[in-house]
């Protein structure tokens, strides 16, 4: 009998805030899933941006090889879900009103697309989404075997916590308090599922920078919130001076950072960075991965480096469904039984940010690409391998504070060899220049997600 599959991705959930000594949230239900199954400590997303990262999961291909990212994913994109559907699975989902998810859900048998129109009104689990998910599971509305995909948007800057979870026992900062609140709903959902015939996967699209002071200095001003609430189209925003608003925000952030630099270390200052910029630290690329339930009989914490492109090949293997060998990912099932797999480096890249689009940059792609192994992290400019180069020895410098690129050209050459191999596989047809219409759509999407 084929297992039912529950696949949950939690937006911006960091690995170190899910499991380990750096976690201060209260997560008995996530802890229980880990204790009953397999947890991968070193899982890396392909991108620091939602659509690009999730596209790599669902296609099992890196953005650099398959050419699919946040802005060119469509309902015609072949995904690994197609194999499940062809094998008789009923595909259902709860996803936000975001172009990537809407395209993905077009091929579902059923889906609920919940509101994510404005940052202030994202629908969270507490807002009825959790109850809707439970209703879908308990009323047997899904035909068996089913594949239920859920993307949760509860953790997003400026980390607004409900009154119920504001107590410090739920975490030292608002981010971790939100993790505690999600765990509460994870427990309510899992309670309605029979683990013996359901495979459960919990992961994230990317990590997030968490300000050490608890102050989200990128927070919107009243004027910015008013702009988002009162306007519905990018042309109107442009007319009202969106770029001017962004420039004001940037100036405000710069001023606040200059003040903070006087009392914080460079590592602490990094917590005020943003995604989609010019760095690829583990805070935004290392994500949790839990696989538990159906046919998983032993608890394991696996420290091997794995990639999110490996998730779907693993699910196909566990479900005994046909494999697709023309992908970047591979099955991790041998690791479940203690076998060894040769390490394959993880590809990582930044997403595109709103600032570049406001400057009418026509590229679909983020500025930085890189390679992550268990020993080294390397990144550089996408357009010029001699620009913005960073290299870190992760054994000696796990916090990635000391750039050793200048004196380790031999290691950089090996990293560049990895990138070269990936580029040889690149599907250049999909990496097209953006039209003006594409740029406007991309700007609207980034505004919805709170990037202004």
PDB file of N, CA and C in Angstrom, residues 375-377 389-394 396-397 401-409 411-412:
ATOM      1  N   UNK A 375      33.285  21.079   4.592  1.00  0.00           N
ATOM      2  CA  UNK A 375      34.524  21.704   5.049  1.00  0.00           C
ATOM      3  C   UNK A 375      34.635  23.180   4.696  1.00  0.00           C
ATOM      4  N   UNK A 376      34.083  23.570   3.545  1.00  0.00           N
ATOM      5  CA  UNK A 376      34.268  24.949   3.084  1.00  0.00           C
ATOM      6  C   UNK A 376      32.977  25.550   2.528  1.00  0.00           C
ATOM      7  N   UNK A 377      32.881  26.861   2.653  1.00  0.00           N
ATOM      8  CA  UNK A 377      31.815  27.640   2.014  1.00  0.00           C
ATOM      9  C   UNK A 377      32.488  28.634   1.073  1.00  0.00           C
ATOM     10  N   UNK A 389      34.450  37.694  -3.745  1.00  0.00           N
ATOM     11  CA  UNK A 389      34.841  36.328  -3.408  1.00  0.00           C
ATOM     12  C   UNK A 389      34.938  36.158  -1.896  1.00  0.00           C
ATOM     13  N   UNK A 390      34.304  35.107  -1.402  1.00  0.00           N
ATOM     14  CA  UNK A 390      34.428  34.741   0.012  1.00  0.00           C
ATOM     15  C   UNK A 390      34.664  33.243   0.131  1.00  0.00           C
ATOM     16  N   UNK A 391      35.555  32.872   1.032  1.00  0.00           N
ATOM     17  CA  UNK A 391      35.853  31.466   1.311  1.00  0.00           C
ATOM     18  C   UNK A 391      36.028  31.305   2.808  1.00  0.00           C
ATOM     19  N   UNK A 392      35.384  30.282   3.385  1.00  0.00           N
ATOM     20  CA  UNK A 392      35.456  30.058   4.823  1.00  0.00           C
ATOM     21  C   UNK A 392      35.806  28.606   5.106  1.00  0.00           C
ATOM     22  N   UNK A 393      36.702  28.406   6.072  1.00  0.00           N
ATOM     23  CA  UNK A 393      37.018  27.072   6.575  1.00  0.00           C
ATOM     24  C   UNK A 393      36.021  26.767   7.687  1.00  0.00           C
ATOM     25  N   UNK A 394      35.060  25.910   7.413  1.00  0.00           N
ATOM     26  CA  UNK A 394      33.945  25.705   8.333  1.00  0.00           C
ATOM     27  C   UNK A 394      34.325  24.903   9.572  1.00  0.00           C
ATOM     28  N   UNK A 396      37.309  25.244  11.195  1.00  0.00           N
ATOM     29  CA  UNK A 396      38.000  26.186  12.073  1.00  0.00           C
ATOM     30  C   UNK A 396      37.188  27.448  12.350  1.00  0.00           C
ATOM     31  N   UNK A 397      36.247  27.740  11.472  1.00  0.00           N
ATOM     32  CA  UNK A 397      35.511  29.001  11.545  1.00  0.00           C
ATOM     33  C   UNK A 397      34.030  28.754  11.224  1.00  0.00           C
ATOM     34  N   UNK A 401      33.374  33.906   9.867  1.00  0.00           N
ATOM     35  CA  UNK A 401      33.801  35.271  10.184  1.00  0.00           C
ATOM     36  C   UNK A 401      35.096  35.678   9.489  1.00  0.00           C
ATOM     37  N   UNK A 402      35.924  34.702   9.073  1.00  0.00           N
ATOM     38  CA  UNK A 402      37.243  35.004   8.527  1.00  0.00           C
ATOM     39  C   UNK A 402      37.347  34.560   7.066  1.00  0.00           C
ATOM     40  N   UNK A 403      37.317  35.505   6.178  1.00  0.00           N
ATOM     41  CA  UNK A 403      37.415  35.222   4.751  1.00  0.00           C
ATOM     42  C   UNK A 403      38.862  34.857   4.405  1.00  0.00           C
ATOM     43  N   UNK A 404      39.092  33.614   3.985  1.00  0.00           N
ATOM     44  CA  UNK A 404      40.446  33.131   3.715  1.00  0.00           C
ATOM     45  C   UNK A 404      40.712  32.998   2.213  1.00  0.00           C
ATOM     46  N   UNK A 405      39.912  33.660   1.399  1.00  0.00           N
ATOM     47  CA  UNK A 405      40.018  33.489  -0.054  1.00  0.00           C
ATOM     48  C   UNK A 405      41.386  33.858  -0.599  1.00  0.00           C
ATOM     49  N   UNK A 406      41.960  34.927  -0.095  1.00  0.00           N
ATOM     50  CA  UNK A 406      43.188  35.468  -0.672  1.00  0.00           C
ATOM     51  C   UNK A 406      44.344  34.478  -0.662  1.00  0.00           C
ATOM     52  N   UNK A 407      44.423  33.657   0.367  1.00  0.00           N
ATOM     53  CA  UNK A 407      45.569  32.748   0.508  1.00  0.00           C
ATOM     54  C   UNK A 407      45.233  31.289   0.226  1.00  0.00           C
ATOM     55  N   UNK A 408      44.103  31.020  -0.414  1.00  0.00           N
ATOM     56  CA  UNK A 408      43.699  29.632  -0.659  1.00  0.00           C
ATOM     57  C   UNK A 408      43.152  29.470  -2.077  1.00  0.00           C
ATOM     58  N   UNK A 409      43.971  29.851  -3.030  1.00  0.00           N
ATOM     59  CA  UNK A 409      43.529  29.798  -4.420  1.00  0.00           C
ATOM     60  C   UNK A 409      43.306  28.363  -4.896  1.00  0.00           C
ATOM     61  N   UNK A 411      41.952  25.912  -3.158  1.00  0.00           N
ATOM     62  CA  UNK A 411      40.605  25.507  -2.734  1.00  0.00           C
ATOM     63  C   UNK A 411      39.564  26.201  -3.604  1.00  0.00           C
ATOM     64  N   UNK A 412      39.793  27.466  -3.921  1.00  0.00           N
ATOM     65  CA  UNK A 412      38.862  28.192  -4.780  1.00  0.00           C
ATOM     66  C   UNK A 412      38.774  27.529  -6.148  1.00  0.00           C
TER      67      UNK A 412
END
